[in-house]
mmCIF file of C-alpha atoms in Angstrom:
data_model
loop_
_atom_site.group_PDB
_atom_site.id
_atom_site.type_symbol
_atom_site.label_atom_id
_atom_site.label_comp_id
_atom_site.label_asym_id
_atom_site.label_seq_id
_atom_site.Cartn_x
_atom_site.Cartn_y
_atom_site.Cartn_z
ATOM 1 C CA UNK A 183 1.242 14.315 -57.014
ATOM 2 C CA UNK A 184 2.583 16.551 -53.850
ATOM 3 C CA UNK A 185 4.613 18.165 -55.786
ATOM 4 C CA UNK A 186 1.970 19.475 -58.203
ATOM 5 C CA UNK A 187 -0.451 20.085 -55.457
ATOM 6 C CA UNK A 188 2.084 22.282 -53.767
ATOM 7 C CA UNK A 189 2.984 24.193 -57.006
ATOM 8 C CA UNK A 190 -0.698 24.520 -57.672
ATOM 9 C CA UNK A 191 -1.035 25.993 -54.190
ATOM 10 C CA UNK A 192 2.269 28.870 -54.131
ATOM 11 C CA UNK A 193 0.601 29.768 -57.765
ATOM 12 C CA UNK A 194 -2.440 30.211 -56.441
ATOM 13 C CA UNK A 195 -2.082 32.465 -52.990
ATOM 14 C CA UNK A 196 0.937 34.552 -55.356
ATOM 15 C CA UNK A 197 -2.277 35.179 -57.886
ATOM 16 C CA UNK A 198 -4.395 36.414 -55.056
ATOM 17 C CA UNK A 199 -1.346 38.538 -53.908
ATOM 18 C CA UNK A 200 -1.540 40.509 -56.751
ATOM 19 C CA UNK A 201 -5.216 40.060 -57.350
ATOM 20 C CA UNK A 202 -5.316 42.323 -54.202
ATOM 21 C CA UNK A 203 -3.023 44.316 -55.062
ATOM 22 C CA UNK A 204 -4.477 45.331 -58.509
ATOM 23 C CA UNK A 205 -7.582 46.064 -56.672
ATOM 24 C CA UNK A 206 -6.057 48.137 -53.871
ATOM 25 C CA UNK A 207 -6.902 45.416 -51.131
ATOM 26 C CA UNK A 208 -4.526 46.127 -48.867
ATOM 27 C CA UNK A 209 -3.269 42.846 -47.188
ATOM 28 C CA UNK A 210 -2.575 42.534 -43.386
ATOM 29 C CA UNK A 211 0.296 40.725 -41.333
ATOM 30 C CA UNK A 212 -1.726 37.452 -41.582
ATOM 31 C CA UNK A 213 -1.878 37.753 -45.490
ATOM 32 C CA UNK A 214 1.699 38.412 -45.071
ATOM 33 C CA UNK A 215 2.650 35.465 -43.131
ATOM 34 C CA UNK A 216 0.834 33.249 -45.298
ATOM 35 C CA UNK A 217 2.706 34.447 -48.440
ATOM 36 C CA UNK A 218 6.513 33.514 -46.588
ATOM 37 C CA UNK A 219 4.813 30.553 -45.400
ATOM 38 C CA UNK A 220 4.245 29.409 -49.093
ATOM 39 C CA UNK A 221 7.187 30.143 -49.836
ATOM 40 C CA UNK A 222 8.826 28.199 -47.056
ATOM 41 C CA UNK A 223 6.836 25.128 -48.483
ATOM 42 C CA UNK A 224 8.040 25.786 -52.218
ATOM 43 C CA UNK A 225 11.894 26.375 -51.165
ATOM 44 C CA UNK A 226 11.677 22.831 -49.119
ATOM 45 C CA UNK A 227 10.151 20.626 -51.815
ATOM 46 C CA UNK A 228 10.976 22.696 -55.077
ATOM 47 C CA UNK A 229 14.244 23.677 -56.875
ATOM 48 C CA UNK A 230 14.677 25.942 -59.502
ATOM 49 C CA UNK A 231 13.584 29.144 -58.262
ATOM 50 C CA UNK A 232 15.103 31.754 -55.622
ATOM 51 C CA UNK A 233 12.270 31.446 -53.045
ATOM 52 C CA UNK A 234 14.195 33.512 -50.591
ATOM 53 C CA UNK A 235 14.317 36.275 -52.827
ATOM 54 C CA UNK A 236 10.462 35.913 -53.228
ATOM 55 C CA UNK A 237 10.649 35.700 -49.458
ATOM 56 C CA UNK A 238 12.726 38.863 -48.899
ATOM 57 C CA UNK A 239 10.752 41.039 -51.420
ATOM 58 C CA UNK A 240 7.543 40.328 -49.380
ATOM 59 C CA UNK A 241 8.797 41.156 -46.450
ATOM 60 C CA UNK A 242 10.262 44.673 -47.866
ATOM 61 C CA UNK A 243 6.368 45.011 -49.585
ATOM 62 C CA UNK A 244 5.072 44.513 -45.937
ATOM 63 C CA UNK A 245 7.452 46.839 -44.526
ATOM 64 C CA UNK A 246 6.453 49.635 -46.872
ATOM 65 C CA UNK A 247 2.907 48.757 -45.789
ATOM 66 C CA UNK A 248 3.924 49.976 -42.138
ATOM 67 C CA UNK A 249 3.285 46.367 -40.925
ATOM 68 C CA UNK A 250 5.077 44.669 -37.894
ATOM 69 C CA UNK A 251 6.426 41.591 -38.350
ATOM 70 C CA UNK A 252 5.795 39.129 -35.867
ATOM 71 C CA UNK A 253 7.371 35.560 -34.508
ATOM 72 C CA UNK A 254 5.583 33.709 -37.522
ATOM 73 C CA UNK A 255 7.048 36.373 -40.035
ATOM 74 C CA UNK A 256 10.704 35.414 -38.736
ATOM 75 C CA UNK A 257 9.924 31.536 -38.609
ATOM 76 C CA UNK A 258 9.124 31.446 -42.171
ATOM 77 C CA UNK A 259 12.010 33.727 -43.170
ATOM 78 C CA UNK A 260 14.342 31.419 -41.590
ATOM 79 C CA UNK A 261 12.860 28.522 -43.665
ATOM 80 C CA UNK A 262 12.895 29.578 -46.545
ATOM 81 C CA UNK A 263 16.416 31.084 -46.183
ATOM 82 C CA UNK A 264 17.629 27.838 -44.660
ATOM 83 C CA UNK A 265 15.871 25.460 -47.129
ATOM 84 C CA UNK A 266 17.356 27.622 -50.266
ATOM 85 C CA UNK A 267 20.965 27.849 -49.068
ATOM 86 C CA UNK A 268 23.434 25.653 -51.102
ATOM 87 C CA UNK A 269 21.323 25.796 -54.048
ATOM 88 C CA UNK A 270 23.395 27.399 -57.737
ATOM 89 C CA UNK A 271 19.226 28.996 -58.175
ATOM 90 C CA UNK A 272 19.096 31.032 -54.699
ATOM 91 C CA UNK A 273 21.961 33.262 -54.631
ATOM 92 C CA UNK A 274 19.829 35.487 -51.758
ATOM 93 C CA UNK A 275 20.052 32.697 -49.343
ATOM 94 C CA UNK A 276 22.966 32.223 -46.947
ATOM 95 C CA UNK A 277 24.350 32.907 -43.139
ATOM 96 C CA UNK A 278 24.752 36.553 -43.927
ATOM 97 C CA UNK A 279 21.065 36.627 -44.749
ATOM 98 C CA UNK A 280 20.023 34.850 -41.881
ATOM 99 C CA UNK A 281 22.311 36.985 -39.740
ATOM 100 C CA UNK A 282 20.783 39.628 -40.833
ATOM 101 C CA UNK A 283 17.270 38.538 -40.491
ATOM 102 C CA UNK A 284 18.032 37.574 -36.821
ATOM 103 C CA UNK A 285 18.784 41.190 -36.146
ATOM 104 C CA UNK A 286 15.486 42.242 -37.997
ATOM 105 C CA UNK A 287 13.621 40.120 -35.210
ATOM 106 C CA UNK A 288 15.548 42.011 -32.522
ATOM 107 C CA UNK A 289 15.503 45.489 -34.080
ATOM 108 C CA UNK A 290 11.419 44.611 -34.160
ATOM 109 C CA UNK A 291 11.432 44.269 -30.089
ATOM 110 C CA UNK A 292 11.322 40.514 -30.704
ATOM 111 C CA UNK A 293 12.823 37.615 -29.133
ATOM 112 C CA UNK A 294 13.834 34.872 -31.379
ATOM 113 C CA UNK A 295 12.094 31.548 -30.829
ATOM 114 C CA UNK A 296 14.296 28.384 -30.806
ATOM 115 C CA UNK A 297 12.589 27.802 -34.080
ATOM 116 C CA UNK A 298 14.559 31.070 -35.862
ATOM 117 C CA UNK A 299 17.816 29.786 -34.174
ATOM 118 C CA UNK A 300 17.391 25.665 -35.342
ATOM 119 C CA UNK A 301 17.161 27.405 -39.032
ATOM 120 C CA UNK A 302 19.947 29.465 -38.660
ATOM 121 C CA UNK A 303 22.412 26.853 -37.451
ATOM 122 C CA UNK A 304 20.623 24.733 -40.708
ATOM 123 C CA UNK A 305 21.576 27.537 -42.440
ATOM 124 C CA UNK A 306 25.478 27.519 -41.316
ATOM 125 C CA UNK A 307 24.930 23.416 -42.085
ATOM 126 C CA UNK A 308 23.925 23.710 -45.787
ATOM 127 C CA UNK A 309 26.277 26.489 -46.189
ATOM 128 C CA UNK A 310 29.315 24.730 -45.701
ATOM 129 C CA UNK A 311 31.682 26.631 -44.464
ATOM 130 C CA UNK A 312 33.914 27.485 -41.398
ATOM 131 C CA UNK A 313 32.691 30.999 -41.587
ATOM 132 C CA UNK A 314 29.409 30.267 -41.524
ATOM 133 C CA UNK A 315 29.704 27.787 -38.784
ATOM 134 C CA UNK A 316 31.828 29.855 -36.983
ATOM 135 C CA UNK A 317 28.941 32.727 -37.021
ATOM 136 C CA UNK A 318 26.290 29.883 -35.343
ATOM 137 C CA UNK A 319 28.815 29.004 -32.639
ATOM 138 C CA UNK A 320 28.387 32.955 -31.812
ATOM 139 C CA UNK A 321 25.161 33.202 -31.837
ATOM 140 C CA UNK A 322 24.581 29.923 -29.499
ATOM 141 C CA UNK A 323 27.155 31.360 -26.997
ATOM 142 C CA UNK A 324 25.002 34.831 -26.765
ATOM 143 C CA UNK A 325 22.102 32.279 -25.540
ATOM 144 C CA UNK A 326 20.763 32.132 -22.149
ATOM 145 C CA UNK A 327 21.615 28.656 -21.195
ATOM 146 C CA UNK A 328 18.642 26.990 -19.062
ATOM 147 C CA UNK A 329 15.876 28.834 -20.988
ATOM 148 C CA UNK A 330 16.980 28.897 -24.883
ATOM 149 C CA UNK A 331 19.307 26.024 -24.973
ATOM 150 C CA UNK A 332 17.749 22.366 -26.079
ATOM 151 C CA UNK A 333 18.897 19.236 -27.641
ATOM 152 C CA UNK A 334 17.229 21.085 -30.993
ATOM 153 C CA UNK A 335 19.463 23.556 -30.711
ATOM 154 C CA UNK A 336 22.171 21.342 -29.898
ATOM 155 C CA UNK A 337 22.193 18.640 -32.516
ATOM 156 C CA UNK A 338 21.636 21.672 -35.287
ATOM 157 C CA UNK A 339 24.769 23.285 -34.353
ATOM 158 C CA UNK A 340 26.564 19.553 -33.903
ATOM 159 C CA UNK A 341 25.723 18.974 -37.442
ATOM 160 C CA UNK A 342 26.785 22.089 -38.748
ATOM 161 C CA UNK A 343 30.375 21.201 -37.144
ATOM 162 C CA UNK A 344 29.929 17.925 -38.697
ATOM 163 C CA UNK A 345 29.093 19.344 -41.971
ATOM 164 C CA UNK A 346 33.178 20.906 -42.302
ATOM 165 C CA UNK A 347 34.477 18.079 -40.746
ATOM 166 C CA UNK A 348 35.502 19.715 -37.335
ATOM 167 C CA UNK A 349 34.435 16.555 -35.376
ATOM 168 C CA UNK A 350 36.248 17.775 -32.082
ATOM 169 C CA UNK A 351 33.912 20.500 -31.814
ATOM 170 C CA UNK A 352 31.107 18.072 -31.929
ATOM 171 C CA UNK A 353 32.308 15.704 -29.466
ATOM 172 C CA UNK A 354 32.875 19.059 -26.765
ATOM 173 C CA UNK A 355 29.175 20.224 -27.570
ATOM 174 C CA UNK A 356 27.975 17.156 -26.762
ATOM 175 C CA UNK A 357 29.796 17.384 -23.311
ATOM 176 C CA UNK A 358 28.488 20.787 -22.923
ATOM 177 C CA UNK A 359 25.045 19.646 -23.385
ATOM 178 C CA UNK A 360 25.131 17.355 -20.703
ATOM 179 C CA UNK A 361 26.893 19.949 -18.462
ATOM 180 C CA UNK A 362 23.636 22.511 -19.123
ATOM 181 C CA UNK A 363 21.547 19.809 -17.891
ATOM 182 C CA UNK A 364 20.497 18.644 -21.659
ATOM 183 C CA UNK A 365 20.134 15.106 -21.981
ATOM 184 C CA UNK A 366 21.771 13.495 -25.561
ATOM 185 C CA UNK A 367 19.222 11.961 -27.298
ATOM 186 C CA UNK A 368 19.040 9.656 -30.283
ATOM 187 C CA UNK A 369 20.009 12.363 -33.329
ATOM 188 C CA UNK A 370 23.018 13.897 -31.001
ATOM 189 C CA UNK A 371 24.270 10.677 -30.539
ATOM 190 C CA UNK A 372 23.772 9.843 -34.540
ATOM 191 C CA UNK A 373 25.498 13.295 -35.650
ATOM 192 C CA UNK A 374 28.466 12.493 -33.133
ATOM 193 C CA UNK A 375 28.944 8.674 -34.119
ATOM 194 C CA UNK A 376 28.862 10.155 -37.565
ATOM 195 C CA UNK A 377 31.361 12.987 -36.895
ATOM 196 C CA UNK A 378 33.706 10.469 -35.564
ATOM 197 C CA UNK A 379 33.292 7.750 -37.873
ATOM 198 C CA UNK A 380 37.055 7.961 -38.371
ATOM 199 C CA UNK A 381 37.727 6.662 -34.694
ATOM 200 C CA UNK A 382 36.548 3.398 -33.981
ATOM 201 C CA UNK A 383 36.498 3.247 -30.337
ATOM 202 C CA UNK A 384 34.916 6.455 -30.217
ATOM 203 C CA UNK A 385 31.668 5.256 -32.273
ATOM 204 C CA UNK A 386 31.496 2.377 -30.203
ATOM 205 C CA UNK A 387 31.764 4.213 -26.817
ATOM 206 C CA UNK A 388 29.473 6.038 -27.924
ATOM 207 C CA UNK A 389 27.428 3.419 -28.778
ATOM 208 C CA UNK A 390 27.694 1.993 -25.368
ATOM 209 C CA UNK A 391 26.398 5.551 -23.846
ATOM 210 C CA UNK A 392 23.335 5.889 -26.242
ATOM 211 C CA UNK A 393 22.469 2.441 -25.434
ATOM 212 C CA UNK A 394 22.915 3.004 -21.304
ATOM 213 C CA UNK A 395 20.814 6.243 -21.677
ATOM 214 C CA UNK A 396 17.876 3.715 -22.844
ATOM 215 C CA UNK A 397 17.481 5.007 -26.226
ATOM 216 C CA UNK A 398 17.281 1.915 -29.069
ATOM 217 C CA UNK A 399 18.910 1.668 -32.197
ATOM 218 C CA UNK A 400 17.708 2.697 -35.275
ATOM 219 C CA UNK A 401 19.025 1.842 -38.803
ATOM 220 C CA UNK A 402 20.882 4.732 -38.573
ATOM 221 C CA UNK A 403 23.172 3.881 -35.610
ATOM 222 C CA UNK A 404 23.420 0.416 -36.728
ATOM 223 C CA UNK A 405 24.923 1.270 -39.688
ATOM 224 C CA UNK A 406 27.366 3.506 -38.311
ATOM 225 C CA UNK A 407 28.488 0.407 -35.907
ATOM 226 C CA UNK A 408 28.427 -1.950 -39.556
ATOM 227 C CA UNK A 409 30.640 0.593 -41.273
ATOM 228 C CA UNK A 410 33.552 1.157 -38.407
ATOM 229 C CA UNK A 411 33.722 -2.626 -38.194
ATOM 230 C CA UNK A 412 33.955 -3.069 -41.520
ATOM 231 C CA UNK A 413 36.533 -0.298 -42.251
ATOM 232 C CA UNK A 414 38.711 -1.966 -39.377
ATOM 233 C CA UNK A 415 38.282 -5.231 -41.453
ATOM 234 C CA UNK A 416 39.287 -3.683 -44.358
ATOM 235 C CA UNK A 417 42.337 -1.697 -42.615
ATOM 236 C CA UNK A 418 43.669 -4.779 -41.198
ATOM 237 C CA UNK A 419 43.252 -6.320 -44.645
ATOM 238 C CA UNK A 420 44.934 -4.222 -46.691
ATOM 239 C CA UNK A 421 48.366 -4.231 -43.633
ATOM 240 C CA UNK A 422 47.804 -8.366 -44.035
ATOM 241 C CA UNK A 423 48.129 -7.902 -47.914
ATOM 242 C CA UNK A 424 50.969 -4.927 -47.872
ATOM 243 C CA UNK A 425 52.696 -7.249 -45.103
ATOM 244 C CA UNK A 426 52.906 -10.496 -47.448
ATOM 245 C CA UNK A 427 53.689 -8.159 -50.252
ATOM 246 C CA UNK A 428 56.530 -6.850 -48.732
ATOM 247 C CA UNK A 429 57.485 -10.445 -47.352
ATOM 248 C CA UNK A 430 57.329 -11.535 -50.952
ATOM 249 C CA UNK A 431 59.716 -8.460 -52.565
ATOM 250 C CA UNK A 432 61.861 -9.462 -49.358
ATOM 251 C CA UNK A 433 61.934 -13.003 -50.135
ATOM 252 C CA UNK A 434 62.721 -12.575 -53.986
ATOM 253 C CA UNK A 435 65.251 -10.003 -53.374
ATOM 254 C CA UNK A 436 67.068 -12.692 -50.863
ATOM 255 C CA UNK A 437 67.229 -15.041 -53.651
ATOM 256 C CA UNK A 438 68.728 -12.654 -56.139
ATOM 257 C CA UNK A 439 71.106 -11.791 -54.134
ATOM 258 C CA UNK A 440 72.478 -15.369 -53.264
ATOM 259 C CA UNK A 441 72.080 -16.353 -57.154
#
């Protein structure tokens, strides 16, 4: 039902886009906005079409209409390029896109709202790669620390580690948080525990800190504690069954040899 409510709606303000357009209305920054904005709604809950291109050829439309983009412009921009990335359909979307779009926001005398920087580092996330992740860790350095940096910012970035398996990184930003005065709260704690699944007696420090900072467990933490345990159980296992494997080629090859 959503979904066909939401395609009904991005059909509907596109047809009064070029309703207007036919009949030389010419829109203003607000109709603008409104358009990325629907299009940051379609590229979240629908597949199968490049909404950041849609995105991108607005923008260029409002540009030629001598418009200035404003904070909302860049906010939806950065959705709809970070909800598109990683899909085979939007071949637009990606960290050199939303690179680029960040310097659009400063080119237009703007400062970038933690909002455009959270999508970004989504961005580098869903993209995948070192590069890309590599790019975000650049961008969060160039940040003033007390008045830009949050625990938004923070777990985004985390996760984007997490997402190429460089869980040493995330384990050091979560130190770094703490040493800019950001308190960890439940979904840094989740993304580390995650990150370091590998390491049992890292999850379950962790653990221990989450739970002495007063934040509860949720199902996600809980499972995270479920699965070390039961990968140690099923480490120890498998040495118990190599060892009496072993034990048993050992014992047959002693009585081979004295036959």
């Amino acid at each position: 039902r959503w979904i066909r409510l939401v395609d009904a709606w991005t059909l509907a303000a596109l047809g009064l886009y070029v309703e207007m357009k036919q009949r030389n209305v010419q829109p203003n920054v607000f109709t603008y906005n409104a358009l990325i904005a629907v299009c940051a709604k379609a590229a979240v809950r629908r597949r199968g079409r490049d909404w950041n291109a849609l995105a991108l050829r607005i923008l260029r439309d409002m540009e030629g209409a001598k418009l200035q983009a404003t904070d909302s412009t860049f906010v939806g921009l950065m959705e709809v390029c970070s909800a598109s990335t990683g899909r085979r359909e939007c071949r637009s979307a990606g960290m050199g896109t939303a690179l680029w779009l960040l310097d659009k926001c400063y080119a237009a005398g703007l400062e970038p709202t933690p909002v455009v920087h959270t999508m970004l580092f989504n961005t580098a996330r869903r993209e995948r790669t070192l590069e890309a992740v590599l790019g975000a860790q650049e961008v969060f350095n160039a940040l003033p620390k007390k008045r830009r940096r949050n625990k938004h910012l923070y777990s985004s970035l985390m996760s984007a580690y997490s997402a190429v398996g460089r869980w040493q990184e995330v384990v050091e930003l979560m130190e770094r948080a703490r040493a800019d005065g950001v308190s960890p709260d439940r979904i840094m704690y989740s993304v580390c525990m995650e990150a370091t699944g590998h390491d049992k007696e890292s999850v379950l420090r962790l653990h221990r800190e989450m739970l002495a900072d007063g934040i509860e467990d949720t199902p996600e933490t809980q499972r995270l504690i479920q699965r070390v345990e039961s990968y140690q159980f099923s480490s120890l296992r498998r040495r118990s069954v190599r060892g009496d494997r072993d034990r048993a080629r050992t014992d047959l090859t002693s009585t081979a040899a004295q036959e």
